[in-house]
GROMACS .gro file of C-alpha atoms in nm:
model
  414
    1MET     CA    1   7.103   9.876   8.127
    2SER     CA    2   7.168   9.588   7.887
    3ALA     CA    3   6.913   9.494   7.625
    4SER     CA    4   6.749   9.153   7.660
    5VAL     CA    5   6.858   8.892   7.407
    6SER     CA    6   6.587   8.693   7.234
    7PRO     CA    7   6.644   8.317   7.212
    8PRO     CA    8   6.745   8.178   6.871
    9ARG     CA    9   6.447   8.098   6.653
   10VAL     CA   10   6.382   7.736   6.561
   11GLY     CA   11   6.182   7.607   6.266
   12VAL     CA   12   5.920   7.332   6.282
   13TRP     CA   13   5.853   7.211   5.927
   14LEU     CA   14   5.533   7.003   5.919
   15ILE     CA   15   5.457   6.751   5.647
   16GLY     CA   16   5.079   6.768   5.617
   17ALA     CA   17   5.090   7.128   5.737
   18ARG     CA   18   4.723   7.208   5.673
   19GLY     CA   19   4.580   6.896   5.835
   20SER     CA   20   4.397   6.878   6.166
   21VAL     CA   21   4.701   6.775   6.368
   22ALA     CA   22   4.931   7.040   6.222
   23THR     CA   23   4.668   7.312   6.263
   24THR     CA   24   4.622   7.213   6.627
   25VAL     CA   25   5.000   7.221   6.679
   26VAL     CA   26   5.031   7.576   6.542
   27ALA     CA   27   4.719   7.699   6.722
   28GLY     CA   28   4.822   7.535   7.048
   29CYS     CA   29   5.170   7.682   7.042
   30ALA     CA   30   5.028   8.029   6.974
   31ALA     CA   31   4.773   7.991   7.254
   32MET     CA   32   5.031   7.884   7.509
   33THR     CA   33   5.280   8.151   7.404
   34ALA     CA   34   5.011   8.416   7.447
   35GLY     CA   35   4.918   8.280   7.790
   36LEU     CA   36   4.567   8.188   7.676
   37HIS     CA   37   4.591   7.820   7.772
   38PRO     CA   38   4.822   7.605   7.990
   39ALA     CA   39   5.064   7.347   7.848
   40THR     CA   40   4.842   7.049   7.927
   41GLY     CA   41   4.982   6.722   7.791
   42MET     CA   42   5.333   6.856   7.726
   43VAL     CA   43   5.590   6.639   7.902
   44THR     CA   44   5.865   6.888   7.816
   45GLU     CA   45   5.687   7.148   8.031
   46THR     CA   46   5.710   6.927   8.342
   47ARG     CA   47   5.989   6.931   8.600
   48LEU     CA   48   6.155   6.638   8.422
   49PHE     CA   49   6.296   6.873   8.157
   50ALA     CA   50   6.374   7.173   8.374
   51ASP     CA   51   6.717   7.309   8.283
   52SER     CA   52   6.751   7.075   7.983
   53GLY     CA   53   6.810   7.364   7.746
   54LEU     CA   54   6.497   7.313   7.538
   55PRO     CA   55   6.394   7.599   7.308
   56PRO     CA   56   6.103   7.803   7.446
   57LEU     CA   57   5.769   7.769   7.270
   58SER     CA   58   5.786   8.136   7.177
   59SER     CA   59   6.095   8.067   6.963
   60LEU     CA   60   5.921   7.817   6.732
   61VAL     CA   61   5.847   7.921   6.373
   62PHE     CA   62   5.615   7.703   6.164
   63GLY     CA   63   5.606   7.609   5.798
   64GLY     CA   64   5.564   7.294   5.593
   65HIS     CA   65   5.443   7.106   5.290
   66ASP     CA   66   5.089   7.007   5.196
   67THR     CA   67   4.895   6.911   4.887
   68VAL     CA   68   4.576   7.095   4.988
   69ASP     CA   69   4.520   7.470   4.979
   70CYS     CA   70   4.272   7.541   5.262
   71PRO     CA   71   4.432   7.827   5.463
   72LEU     CA   72   4.518   7.756   5.825
   73PRO     CA   73   4.280   8.022   5.964
   74LYS     CA   74   3.989   7.855   5.782
   75ARG     CA   75   4.105   7.512   5.894
   76ALA     CA   76   4.123   7.636   6.253
   77GLU     CA   77   3.770   7.775   6.231
   78ALA     CA   78   3.646   7.435   6.113
   79LEU     CA   79   3.823   7.262   6.402
   80ALA     CA   80   3.672   7.510   6.648
   81ALA     CA   81   3.326   7.442   6.505
   82GLY     CA   82   3.390   7.071   6.564
   83GLY     CA   83   3.495   7.124   6.923
   84VAL     CA   84   3.863   7.041   6.864
   85LEU     CA   85   3.982   7.397   6.936
   86PRO     CA   86   3.824   7.643   7.182
   87HIS     CA   87   3.558   7.833   6.989
   88ASP     CA   88   3.717   8.174   7.041
   89LEU     CA   89   4.079   8.071   6.979
   90PRO     CA   90   4.103   8.108   6.596
   91ALA     CA   91   4.004   8.476   6.615
   92ALA     CA   92   4.256   8.541   6.892
   93ILE     CA   93   4.553   8.395   6.699
   94THR     CA   94   4.465   8.483   6.340
   95SER     CA   95   4.798   8.657   6.281
   96GLU     CA   96   4.998   8.352   6.399
   97LEU     CA   97   4.794   8.116   6.182
   98THR     CA   98   4.831   8.345   5.882
   99ALA     CA   99   5.206   8.373   5.932
  100ALA     CA  100   5.243   7.995   5.943
  101ASP     CA  101   5.020   7.953   5.639
  102ARG     CA  102   5.246   8.184   5.436
  103GLU     CA  103   5.529   7.938   5.498
  104ILE     CA  104   5.347   7.633   5.356
  105ARG     CA  105   5.470   7.510   5.017
  106PRO     CA  106   5.305   7.269   4.768
  107GLY     CA  107   5.381   6.907   4.844
  108GLY     CA  108   5.373   6.606   4.621
  109PRO     CA  109   5.361   6.397   4.427
  110VAL     CA  110   5.006   6.494   4.332
  111PRO     CA  111   4.790   6.320   4.071
  112GLY     CA  112   4.945   6.373   3.732
  113ASP     CA  113   5.281   6.474   3.879
  114THR     CA  114   5.550   6.352   3.637
  115ARG     CA  115   5.848   6.442   3.855
  116ASN     CA  116   6.060   6.151   3.977
  117PRO     CA  117   6.232   6.126   4.319
  118ALA     CA  118   6.553   6.276   4.182
  119GLU     CA  119   6.349   6.592   4.106
  120LEU     CA  120   6.106   6.593   4.399
  121ILE     CA  121   6.361   6.547   4.677
  122PRO     CA  122   6.580   6.847   4.576
  123SER     CA  123   6.265   7.058   4.537
  124PHE     CA  124   6.146   6.972   4.889
  125THR     CA  125   6.499   7.023   5.024
  126ALA     CA  126   6.518   7.368   4.867
  127ASP     CA  127   6.186   7.465   5.028
  128ILE     CA  128   6.317   7.372   5.373
  129GLN     CA  129   6.650   7.547   5.323
  130ASP     CA  130   6.478   7.859   5.193
  131PHE     CA  131   6.256   7.862   5.504
  132ILE     CA  132   6.564   7.846   5.727
  133ARG     CA  133   6.744   8.123   5.542
  134ARG     CA  134   6.455   8.365   5.504
  135ARG     CA  135   6.341   8.337   5.865
  136GLY     CA  136   6.692   8.351   6.008
  137LEU     CA  137   6.653   8.021   6.192
  138THR     CA  138   6.928   7.855   6.391
  139ARG     CA  139   6.800   7.513   6.287
  140ALA     CA  140   6.477   7.338   6.189
  141VAL     CA  141   6.309   7.006   6.269
  142VAL     CA  142   6.096   6.825   6.009
  143VAL     CA  143   5.794   6.638   6.147
  144ASN     CA  144   5.571   6.411   5.936
  145VAL     CA  145   5.207   6.444   6.047
  146ALA     CA  146   5.049   6.359   5.710
  147SER     CA  147   4.781   6.094   5.661
  148THR     CA  148   4.888   5.731   5.682
  149GLU     CA  149   4.999   5.582   5.352
  150PRO     CA  150   5.003   5.213   5.252
  151ALA     CA  151   5.330   5.026   5.287
  152PRO     CA  152   5.529   5.050   4.962
  153THR     CA  153   5.580   4.754   4.734
  154GLY     CA  154   5.896   4.674   4.543
  155THR     CA  155   6.127   4.969   4.488
  156THR     CA  156   5.853   5.229   4.516
  157LEU     CA  157   5.963   5.532   4.717
  158PRO     CA  158   5.646   5.669   4.886
  159PRO     CA  159   5.586   6.039   4.961
  160SER     CA  160   5.685   6.000   5.327
  161SER     CA  161   6.028   5.877   5.219
  162LEU     CA  162   6.072   6.164   4.974
  163TYR     CA  163   6.012   6.412   5.255
  164ALA     CA  164   6.238   6.219   5.494
  165ALA     CA  165   6.520   6.226   5.241
  166ALA     CA  166   6.466   6.599   5.189
  167ALA     CA  167   6.484   6.661   5.564
  168LEU     CA  168   6.818   6.487   5.599
  169ARG     CA  169   6.959   6.649   5.285
  170ALA     CA  170   6.866   6.986   5.435
  171GLY     CA  171   7.058   6.891   5.751
  172CYS     CA  172   6.744   6.880   5.966
  173PRO     CA  173   6.648   6.640   6.245
  174TYR     CA  174   6.348   6.430   6.142
  175VAL     CA  175   6.045   6.290   6.326
  176ASN     CA  176   5.799   6.045   6.172
  177PHE     CA  177   5.482   6.074   6.380
  178THR     CA  178   5.293   5.847   6.136
  179PRO     CA  179   5.308   5.474   6.057
  180SER     CA  180   5.418   5.559   5.702
  181THR     CA  181   5.754   5.434   5.574
  182GLY     CA  182   5.964   5.751   5.602
  183LEU     CA  183   6.327   5.663   5.673
  184HIS     CA  184   6.248   5.291   5.694
  185HIS     CA  185   6.277   5.253   5.317
  186PRO     CA  186   6.588   5.047   5.219
  187ALA     CA  187   6.689   5.311   4.964
  188LEU     CA  188   6.741   5.559   5.250
  189SER     CA  189   6.938   5.338   5.487
  190SER     CA  190   7.280   5.476   5.391
  191LEU     CA  191   7.155   5.834   5.408
  192ALA     CA  192   7.004   5.780   5.751
  193ALA     CA  193   7.326   5.619   5.875
  194SER     CA  194   7.552   5.899   5.750
  195SER     CA  195   7.329   6.204   5.781
  196GLY     CA  196   7.485   6.333   6.103
  197VAL     CA  197   7.148   6.441   6.246
  198PRO     CA  198   6.919   6.285   6.510
  199TYR     CA  199   6.587   6.130   6.411
  200ALA     CA  200   6.295   5.958   6.585
  201GLY     CA  201   5.971   5.776   6.512
  202ARG     CA  202   5.751   5.615   6.415
  203ASP     CA  203   5.373   5.639   6.467
  204GLY     CA  204   5.280   5.858   6.762
  205LYS     CA  205   5.135   5.676   7.062
  206THR     CA  206   4.831   5.882   7.158
  207GLY     CA  207   4.536   5.663   7.259
  208GLN     CA  208   4.459   5.293   7.236
  209THR     CA  209   4.823   5.185   7.207
  210LEU     CA  210   4.921   5.415   7.494
  211LEU     CA  211   4.675   5.227   7.712
  212ARG     CA  212   4.799   4.891   7.582
  213SER     CA  213   5.158   4.980   7.671
  214VAL     CA  214   5.040   5.021   8.032
  215LEU     CA  215   4.801   4.725   8.056
  216GLY     CA  216   5.024   4.471   7.877
  217PRO     CA  217   5.301   4.491   8.138
  218MET     CA  218   5.041   4.476   8.414
  219PHE     CA  219   4.918   4.134   8.299
  220ALA     CA  220   5.273   4.007   8.250
  221GLN     CA  221   5.394   4.130   8.589
  222ARG     CA  222   5.095   3.984   8.772
  223ALA     CA  223   5.136   3.647   8.592
  224LEU     CA  224   4.788   3.663   8.440
  225PRO     CA  225   4.793   3.488   8.100
  226VAL     CA  226   4.611   3.681   7.826
  227ARG     CA  227   4.417   3.448   7.598
  228ALA     CA  228   4.282   3.703   7.352
  229TRP     CA  229   4.303   4.077   7.293
  230SER     CA  230   4.073   4.232   7.036
  231GLY     CA  231   4.017   4.595   6.951
  232THR     CA  232   3.805   4.827   6.738
  233ASN     CA  233   3.860   5.190   6.642
  234LEU     CA  234   3.588   5.422   6.515
  235LEU     CA  235   3.712   5.751   6.372
  236GLY     CA  236   3.635   6.007   6.105
  237GLY     CA  237   3.811   6.304   5.950
  238GLY     CA  238   4.110   6.274   5.720
  239ASP     CA  239   4.260   5.990   5.923
  240GLY     CA  240   3.941   5.786   5.904
  241ALA     CA  241   3.924   5.833   5.528
  242ALA     CA  242   4.291   5.739   5.483
  243LEU     CA  243   4.260   5.432   5.705
  244ALA     CA  244   3.958   5.309   5.510
  245ASP     CA  245   4.223   5.179   5.272
  246PRO     CA  246   4.300   4.826   5.401
  247ALA     CA  247   4.670   4.865   5.319
  248ALA     CA  248   4.695   5.187   5.521
  249ALA     CA  249   4.501   5.028   5.808
  250ALA     CA  250   4.739   4.732   5.807
  251ALA     CA  251   5.036   4.969   5.843
  252LYS     CA  252   4.863   5.138   6.137
  253ASN     CA  253   4.765   4.815   6.312
  254ALA     CA  254   5.113   4.666   6.290
  255GLY     CA  255   5.238   4.899   6.564
  256LYS     CA  256   4.933   4.843   6.783
  257GLU     CA  257   4.979   4.467   6.773
  258ARG     CA  258   5.356   4.480   6.816
  259VAL     CA  259   5.316   4.652   7.154
  260LEU     CA  260   5.112   4.356   7.280
  261THR     CA  261   5.367   4.101   7.160
  262ASP     CA  262   5.655   4.295   7.313
  263THR     CA  263   5.491   4.358   7.651
  264LEU     CA  264   5.316   4.021   7.694
  265GLY     CA  265   5.599   3.809   7.558
  266THR     CA  266   5.352   3.630   7.331
  267THR     CA  267   5.103   3.721   7.061
  268PRO     CA  268   4.744   3.677   7.185
  269GLU     CA  269   4.452   3.582   6.967
  270GLY     CA  270   4.241   3.862   6.828
  271GLU     CA  271   4.263   4.146   6.579
  272THR     CA  272   4.230   4.523   6.575
  273HIS     CA  273   3.983   4.680   6.333
  274ILE     CA  274   3.959   5.039   6.213
  275ASP     CA  275   3.627   5.173   6.086
  276ASP     CA  276   3.580   5.506   5.911
  277VAL     CA  277   3.282   5.693   6.056
  278PRO     CA  278   3.281   6.037   5.887
  279ALA     CA  279   3.022   6.176   6.129
  280LEU     CA  280   3.275   6.149   6.415
  281GLY     CA  281   3.508   6.404   6.254
  282ASP     CA  282   3.832   6.436   6.451
  283TRP     CA  283   3.700   6.231   6.743
  284LYS     CA  284   3.781   5.867   6.803
  285THR     CA  285   3.640   5.581   7.009
  286ALA     CA  286   3.862   5.278   7.075
  287TRP     CA  287   3.740   4.961   7.242
  288ASP     CA  288   3.952   4.675   7.374
  289HIS     CA  289   3.824   4.335   7.485
  290ILE     CA  290   4.084   4.141   7.685
  291ALA     CA  291   4.022   3.778   7.785
  292PHE     CA  292   4.261   3.646   8.049
  293ASP     CA  293   4.299   3.363   8.300
  294GLY     CA  294   4.298   3.412   8.675
  295PHE     CA  295   4.384   3.183   8.965
  296LEU     CA  296   4.280   2.818   8.913
  297GLY     CA  297   4.198   2.898   8.550
  298THR     CA  298   3.911   3.133   8.629
  299ARG     CA  299   3.807   3.301   8.303
  300MET     CA  300   3.802   3.681   8.329
  301VAL     CA  301   3.753   3.977   8.096
  302LEU     CA  302   3.866   4.340   8.099
  303GLN     CA  303   3.700   4.586   7.861
  304THR     CA  304   3.821   4.941   7.804
  305THR     CA  305   3.680   5.238   7.616
  306TRP     CA  306   3.898   5.529   7.509
  307GLN     CA  307   3.724   5.833   7.367
  308GLY     CA  308   3.934   6.128   7.263
  309CYS     CA  309   4.033   6.382   7.003
  310ASP     CA  310   4.332   6.265   6.800
  311SER     CA  311   4.456   6.613   6.716
  312ALA     CA  312   4.442   6.732   7.077
  313LEU     CA  313   4.623   6.417   7.191
  314ALA     CA  314   4.892   6.442   6.925
  315ALA     CA  315   4.967   6.815   6.924
  316PRO     CA  316   5.147   6.842   7.262
  317LEU     CA  317   5.358   6.537   7.178
  318ILE     CA  318   5.465   6.690   6.847
  319LEU     CA  319   5.568   7.011   7.022
  320ASP     CA  320   5.760   6.798   7.274
  321LEU     CA  321   5.941   6.613   6.998
  322ALA     CA  322   6.025   6.927   6.802
  323ARG     CA  323   6.188   7.075   7.112
  324LEU     CA  324   6.367   6.751   7.206
  325LEU     CA  325   6.510   6.696   6.857
  326THR     CA  326   6.620   7.058   6.842
  327ARG     CA  327   6.810   7.026   7.168
  328ALA     CA  328   6.954   6.686   7.068
  329HIS     CA  329   7.083   6.840   6.744
  330GLU     CA  330   7.231   7.130   6.938
  331CYS     CA  331   7.407   6.884   7.170
  332GLY     CA  332   7.562   6.701   6.876
  333LEU     CA  333   7.355   6.381   6.909
  334THR     CA  334   7.305   6.183   6.589
  335GLY     CA  335   7.120   5.880   6.459
  336PRO     CA  336   6.810   5.714   6.605
  337LEU     CA  337   6.703   5.846   6.945
  338THR     CA  338   6.585   5.524   7.106
  339GLU     CA  339   6.517   5.703   7.435
  340LEU     CA  340   6.215   5.870   7.274
  341GLY     CA  341   6.026   5.540   7.241
  342PHE     CA  342   5.789   5.682   7.506
  343TYR     CA  343   5.620   5.877   7.224
  344PHE     CA  344   5.584   5.603   6.960
  345LYS     CA  345   5.407   5.277   6.881
  346ASP     CA  346   5.697   5.149   6.669
  347PRO     CA  347   6.010   5.328   6.796
  348VAL     CA  348   6.334   5.327   6.599
  349GLY     CA  349   6.616   5.121   6.747
  350ASP     CA  350   6.600   4.868   7.027
  351GLY     CA  351   6.417   4.970   7.341
  352PRO     CA  352   6.147   4.864   7.587
  353ALA     CA  353   5.777   4.857   7.491
  354SER     CA  354   5.639   4.915   7.841
  355LEU     CA  355   5.541   5.279   7.903
  356GLY     CA  356   5.697   5.270   8.251
  357GLU     CA  357   6.033   5.154   8.117
  358GLN     CA  358   6.009   5.402   7.832
  359TYR     CA  359   5.952   5.684   8.078
  360THR     CA  360   6.262   5.576   8.268
  361ALA     CA  361   6.458   5.595   7.941
  362LEU     CA  362   6.310   5.940   7.875
  363THR     CA  363   6.425   6.050   8.220
  364GLY     CA  364   6.778   5.948   8.127
  365PHE     CA  365   6.747   6.137   7.800
  366ALA     CA  366   6.650   6.454   7.987
  367GLU     CA  367   6.970   6.426   8.186
  368ARG     CA  368   7.166   6.355   7.869
  369LEU     CA  369   7.046   6.683   7.722
  370ARG     CA  370   7.190   6.865   8.020
  371ARG     CA  371   7.531   6.719   7.936
  372PRO     CA  372   7.619   6.792   7.570
  373VAL     CA  373   7.841   6.540   7.392
  374VAL     CA  374   8.202   6.601   7.496
  375GLY     CA  375   8.408   6.720   7.200
  376ALA     CA  376   8.108   6.743   6.970
  377GLY     CA  377   8.118   7.120   6.967
  378GLY     CA  378   7.756   7.122   6.856
  379PRO     CA  379   7.639   7.054   6.502
  380GLU     CA  380   7.789   7.217   6.199
  381ARG     CA  381   7.645   7.557   6.123
  382GLY     CA  382   7.359   7.538   5.876
  383PRO     CA  383   7.299   7.768   5.578
  384ALA     CA  384   7.121   8.027   5.791
  385GLU     CA  385   7.416   8.053   6.029
  386ARG     CA  386   7.695   8.060   5.766
  387GLY     CA  387   7.534   8.328   5.555
  388LEU     CA  388   7.456   8.291   5.188
  389GLY     CA  389   7.796   8.420   5.077
  390GLU     CA  390   8.006   8.178   5.280
  391PRO     CA  391   8.134   7.856   5.123
  392GLU     CA  392   8.020   7.523   5.259
  393PRO     CA  393   8.263   7.354   5.500
  394SER     CA  394   8.510   7.107   5.355
  395GLU     CA  395   8.419   6.833   5.599
  396PRO     CA  396   8.099   6.641   5.524
  397GLY     CA  397   7.817   6.719   5.763
  398PRO     CA  398   7.442   6.769   5.784
  399ALA     CA  399   7.441   7.075   5.559
  400LYS     CA  400   7.635   6.895   5.284
  401GLN     CA  401   7.464   6.557   5.297
  402ARG     CA  402   7.338   6.442   4.961
  403LEU     CA  403   7.116   6.146   4.883
  404PRO     CA  404   7.325   5.868   4.729
  405GLU     CA  405   7.212   5.851   4.369
  406PRO     CA  406   7.260   5.472   4.336
  407GLY     CA  407   6.996   5.423   4.603
  408LEU     CA  408   6.738   5.591   4.380
  409SER     CA  409   6.797   5.406   4.057
  410GLY     CA  410   6.475   5.261   3.927
  411VAL     CA  411   6.272   5.414   4.211
  412THR     CA  412   5.945   5.584   4.124
  413PRO     CA  413   5.711   5.784   4.346
  414ALA     CA  414   5.403   5.613   4.486
   0.00000   0.00000   0.00000
């Protein structure tokens, strides 16, 4: 009788690993693996991705970077007290939360940090590579779920870009689930183009913009001109505090407004506002007021209210993306994965903005994963697969990629 073979283990390295979203991701994966809760909200658990070769949830191993030191079990207890997690879940998965917390390393730059990008990026890269080696992982995906940062000015390389560079230098697929700069910084363009790994982003589409990507095409397809589209968001928690900064809010709103322009074919009047309401915690209320013209110029209005928990909306999508990027890497796919626009407000590459069209593209991507790239032979073996004593391959690839030094000259951390 042959022994069963466990599937290869895959790393999920979270930037902002002790935040609400990351904690919900780790807790949710543990709960589903243990059979405590169903995979609600996970598109990769639907029939669409049957036989696509995605890694099972039980194979995922979590770690990450963060600048705070609150342990994940304590963070999970706080989320349960706020109604984000089931009240009895933290106690049931304490060992899984503790194991993930042991894999979290100090992030940066922090106040008073004198290290420059040429020092920070190799440090972050080494943390990721050490995680892969120690845990015997086949590969790892880096996902940015940290708080939104303001758009950089001048040659400033913000924290999100430092982590993105570290991910690619470690040979890891990268996902930017935030509106922060990440790989969009000009200093990283050559690295992104030559990294040999797949990447996706940016800014996860979880609530108000998800609804807009459905309603915008509806108005356009029914030939109903939209005169004005205004919105307000009320939210608390770490995201609310971060978005109280007007520059961070502007970065967030850019994606929300771009969806309307792309789906309507014009930019309507109106603005979107974000208000920090600490008492709401991880819960969010989003209002939209849409003024449009009907037959014979009849003035009409549609108002929507979206109330939800950001962490619970985001967590299943992040698990989806970690699995999809893992499989894409395994299939030898590289560069921006435009077919994953379904998950983002501001997707990389050129693609449709309508949710329906994005779902069609995602359907094609599911089929693409069933048919690995001919002749690709899969990605080059990473450090964990070669063994510490083996030399690096002579051909350049993900494991050997280094950040071009000229692109960092004069760049300082935000």
